[in-house]
Amino acid sequence: MTAPAAPSRRQFLRHCSALGSVVGFPTFIPGSALGKNGAVAPSNRTTLALIGCGGRGTDVVKNFLQDERVQVMAVCDVEKESDRYNKGIIKKAGTLGREPARRLVDKSYGTQGCAAHEDFREVLARKDVDAVQIATPDHWHALIAVAAARAGKHIYCEKPLSLTVAQGRFMSDVVRQSKIVWQTGSQQRSDIHFRMACEYVRSGRIGKLKQIRVGLASDNRDNNGCASQTAPTPVPEGLNYDMWLGPAPDAPFCPARLHSNWRWFFDYSGGNITDFGAHHFDIVQWALGKDESGPVEFFDLKATWPAPGSLYSTAPNFSFAYRYEDGTTVRVADKQDFGSGIMYEGENGSILSMRGKLEIKPDSLRTPLAENDVRLYESKDHFRNFIDGIQDGAMTAAPIEYAHRSITIAHLANIALRLNRNRLRWDPAKEQILEDAEASAMLTRPMRGPWQLV
């Protein structure tokens, strides 16, 4: 598509400051926006645009709004405005979509200067935007990320990284070639409980690993309060539903399909195996020093599936195991006795890491790491860490190649479960499924209409 020419970032910001009374630009310019009182001057700020203004997108952008080095310039979503539901009842009116996100940004800055777009390509054409935050449904990640990287935009992209293994590989290659800064929204990499667990495991604190257990929540929860509304209905005013579908197969609109419940459709996501699995498998990879590799075998695969005719397609209950070449085994289930988290079981003890908790047994193992013990990359704030990478050239906590390797585990598990395989063998060096043509064909999938990843 053709977009109107945009001024450079610094020209745009200088223009905003000089023309504060012009319609569409701030009517009040606070001292902080001009770099006074120790604030960061506009010309030195990283300008950011939000693509995907649902619940997660708006929650994350609040962190960037608190960073004095960032100026949020624009928001983008295919939906103008909608409500959040809880059990079918409106929880918060007018809180989802590009207009609520625009109001959030303007209120934060005390201005009226945030732009709102329906089409992400308009955002990527803006020369006054340095970086984008991608928080769309998973089936859009690859197309937007590749276009953004080729446009020279730095990228903060929510997990799960990709919809397929092939998409993740393509994304990682393009990002590497584009030399832009990337941060995956795998914020557990910036959580002290998960980092310390990895350091203790890699330092041999619990001895030789016997196995790792991963607990994930069950699938098909009613996140948007509209799961029962499965009958086709007219598309609501203000929603570009064809654009929401994008590369996914054509499907009639119904309220049960959108607003976080899209996670339970293989057309748009991969259930909780990809959703929370993206977090926990990523930490397992970190703990084992396998950030750019992966397991070689999947086995003990079990799943229950929605009843025939159900709108949702992902498995509400599941369990499986995967093994690395050195014999380390990881057992995954939607229910574990410790809930959602990661349990490392070794010859000398165990470590449980979960959000807000690090449990080491026996207590005698919980001593400070020695000088020669393994210390891993430390990030205390996942969002500021991204801006550090842009402004200081520092490595980010969650590079795209690490995210690709982690989500590959989830994709392979889903492939094996969907095909009811007893076993699936994987070559992490060549990124190929071994001796299973049907499973190999599921490493990629076609895209609808004009949307192609090239």
mmCIF file with all atom_site columns, C-alpha atoms in Angstrom, residues 56 60 156-161 182-191 194 274-283 286 355 379 381-383 385 396-407:
data_model
loop_
_atom_site.group_PDB
_atom_site.id
_atom_site.type_symbol
_atom_site.label_atom_id
_atom_site.label_alt_id
_atom_site.label_comp_id
_atom_site.label_asym_id
_atom_site.label_entity_id
_atom_site.label_seq_id
_atom_site.pdbx_PDB_ins_code
_atom_site.Cartn_x
_atom_site.Cartn_y
_atom_site.Cartn_z
_atom_site.occupancy
_atom_site.B_iso_or_equiv
_atom_site.pdbx_formal_charge
_atom_site.auth_seq_id
_atom_site.auth_comp_id
_atom_site.auth_asym_id
_atom_site.auth_atom_id
_atom_site.pdbx_PDB_model_num
ATOM 1  C CA . ARG A 1 56  ? -2.047 -7.370  26.764 1.00 0.00 ? 56  ARG A CA 1
ATOM 2  C CA . VAL A 1 60  ? 2.524  -3.562  28.232 1.00 0.00 ? 60  VAL A CA 1
ATOM 3  C CA . TYR A 1 156 ? 9.258  -5.671  21.081 1.00 0.00 ? 156 TYR A CA 1
ATOM 4  C CA . CYS A 1 157 ? 7.046  -8.647  20.165 1.00 0.00 ? 157 CYS A CA 1
ATOM 5  C CA . GLU A 1 158 ? 4.793  -10.567 22.486 1.00 0.00 ? 158 GLU A CA 1
ATOM 6  C CA . LYS A 1 159 ? 5.083  -14.315 22.858 1.00 0.00 ? 159 LYS A CA 1
ATOM 7  C CA . PRO A 1 160 ? 4.297  -16.857 21.508 1.00 0.00 ? 160 PRO A CA 1
ATOM 8  C CA . LEU A 1 161 ? 6.706  -15.753 18.797 1.00 0.00 ? 161 LEU A CA 1
ATOM 9  C CA . TRP A 1 182 ? 14.602 -7.298  19.219 1.00 0.00 ? 182 TRP A CA 1
ATOM 10 C CA . GLN A 1 183 ? 13.011 -8.179  22.542 1.00 0.00 ? 183 GLN A CA 1
ATOM 11 C CA . THR A 1 184 ? 10.535 -11.037 22.954 1.00 0.00 ? 184 THR A CA 1
ATOM 12 C CA . GLY A 1 185 ? 7.867  -10.533 25.594 1.00 0.00 ? 185 GLY A CA 1
ATOM 13 C CA . SER A 1 186 ? 9.199  -13.511 27.571 1.00 0.00 ? 186 SER A CA 1
ATOM 14 C CA . GLN A 1 187 ? 9.494  -11.425 30.708 1.00 0.00 ? 187 GLN A CA 1
ATOM 15 C CA . GLN A 1 188 ? 10.435 -14.368 32.919 1.00 0.00 ? 188 GLN A CA 1
ATOM 16 C CA . ARG A 1 189 ? 13.967 -13.820 31.580 1.00 0.00 ? 189 ARG A CA 1
ATOM 17 C CA . SER A 1 190 ? 13.944 -10.623 33.649 1.00 0.00 ? 190 SER A CA 1
ATOM 18 C CA . ASP A 1 191 ? 12.567 -12.316 36.793 1.00 0.00 ? 191 ASP A CA 1
ATOM 19 C CA . PHE A 1 194 ? 13.722 -17.848 37.223 1.00 0.00 ? 194 PHE A CA 1
ATOM 20 C CA . THR A 1 274 ? 2.156  -22.240 23.080 1.00 0.00 ? 274 THR A CA 1
ATOM 21 C CA . ASP A 1 275 ? 0.792  -19.506 25.356 1.00 0.00 ? 275 ASP A CA 1
ATOM 22 C CA . PHE A 1 276 ? 2.354  -20.353 28.728 1.00 0.00 ? 276 PHE A CA 1
ATOM 23 C CA . GLY A 1 277 ? 4.610  -22.985 27.249 1.00 0.00 ? 277 GLY A CA 1
ATOM 24 C CA . ALA A 1 278 ? 6.421  -20.150 25.501 1.00 0.00 ? 278 ALA A CA 1
ATOM 25 C CA . HIS A 1 279 ? 7.406  -18.860 28.951 1.00 0.00 ? 279 HIS A CA 1
ATOM 26 C CA . HIS A 1 280 ? 8.343  -22.078 30.724 1.00 0.00 ? 280 HIS A CA 1
ATOM 27 C CA . PHE A 1 281 ? 10.035 -23.922 27.847 1.00 0.00 ? 281 PHE A CA 1
ATOM 28 C CA . ASP A 1 282 ? 12.126 -20.780 27.346 1.00 0.00 ? 282 ASP A CA 1
ATOM 29 C CA . ILE A 1 283 ? 13.378 -20.953 30.936 1.00 0.00 ? 283 ILE A CA 1
ATOM 30 C CA . TRP A 1 286 ? 18.053 -21.270 29.579 1.00 0.00 ? 286 TRP A CA 1
ATOM 31 C CA . ARG A 1 355 ? 6.287  -16.265 39.368 1.00 0.00 ? 355 ARG A CA 1
ATOM 32 C CA . SER A 1 379 ? 17.835 -7.864  33.461 1.00 0.00 ? 379 SER A CA 1
ATOM 33 C CA . ASP A 1 381 ? 13.122 -4.662  33.931 1.00 0.00 ? 381 ASP A CA 1
ATOM 34 C CA . HIS A 1 382 ? 12.154 -6.361  30.675 1.00 0.00 ? 382 HIS A CA 1
ATOM 35 C CA . PHE A 1 383 ? 10.772 -3.217  29.062 1.00 0.00 ? 383 PHE A CA 1
ATOM 36 C CA . ASN A 1 385 ? 15.985 -3.580  28.884 1.00 0.00 ? 385 ASN A CA 1
ATOM 37 C CA . THR A 1 396 ? 18.506 -7.776  25.180 1.00 0.00 ? 396 THR A CA 1
ATOM 38 C CA . ALA A 1 397 ? 17.298 -10.419 27.612 1.00 0.00 ? 397 ALA A CA 1
ATOM 39 C CA . ALA A 1 398 ? 15.158 -12.325 25.091 1.00 0.00 ? 398 ALA A CA 1
ATOM 40 C CA . PRO A 1 399 ? 16.620 -12.371 21.554 1.00 0.00 ? 399 PRO A CA 1
ATOM 41 C CA . ILE A 1 400 ? 14.468 -13.683 18.729 1.00 0.00 ? 400 ILE A CA 1
ATOM 42 C CA . GLU A 1 401 ? 16.554 -16.808 18.069 1.00 0.00 ? 401 GLU A CA 1
ATOM 43 C CA . TYR A 1 402 ? 16.060 -17.913 21.684 1.00 0.00 ? 402 TYR A CA 1
ATOM 44 C CA . ALA A 1 403 ? 12.309 -17.336 21.367 1.00 0.00 ? 403 ALA A CA 1
ATOM 45 C CA . HIS A 1 404 ? 12.169 -19.278 18.117 1.00 0.00 ? 404 HIS A CA 1
ATOM 46 C CA . ARG A 1 405 ? 13.918 -22.279 19.637 1.00 0.00 ? 405 ARG A CA 1
ATOM 47 C CA . SER A 1 406 ? 11.663 -22.220 22.687 1.00 0.00 ? 406 SER A CA 1
ATOM 48 C CA . ILE A 1 407 ? 8.369  -21.949 20.820 1.00 0.00 ? 407 ILE A CA 1
#
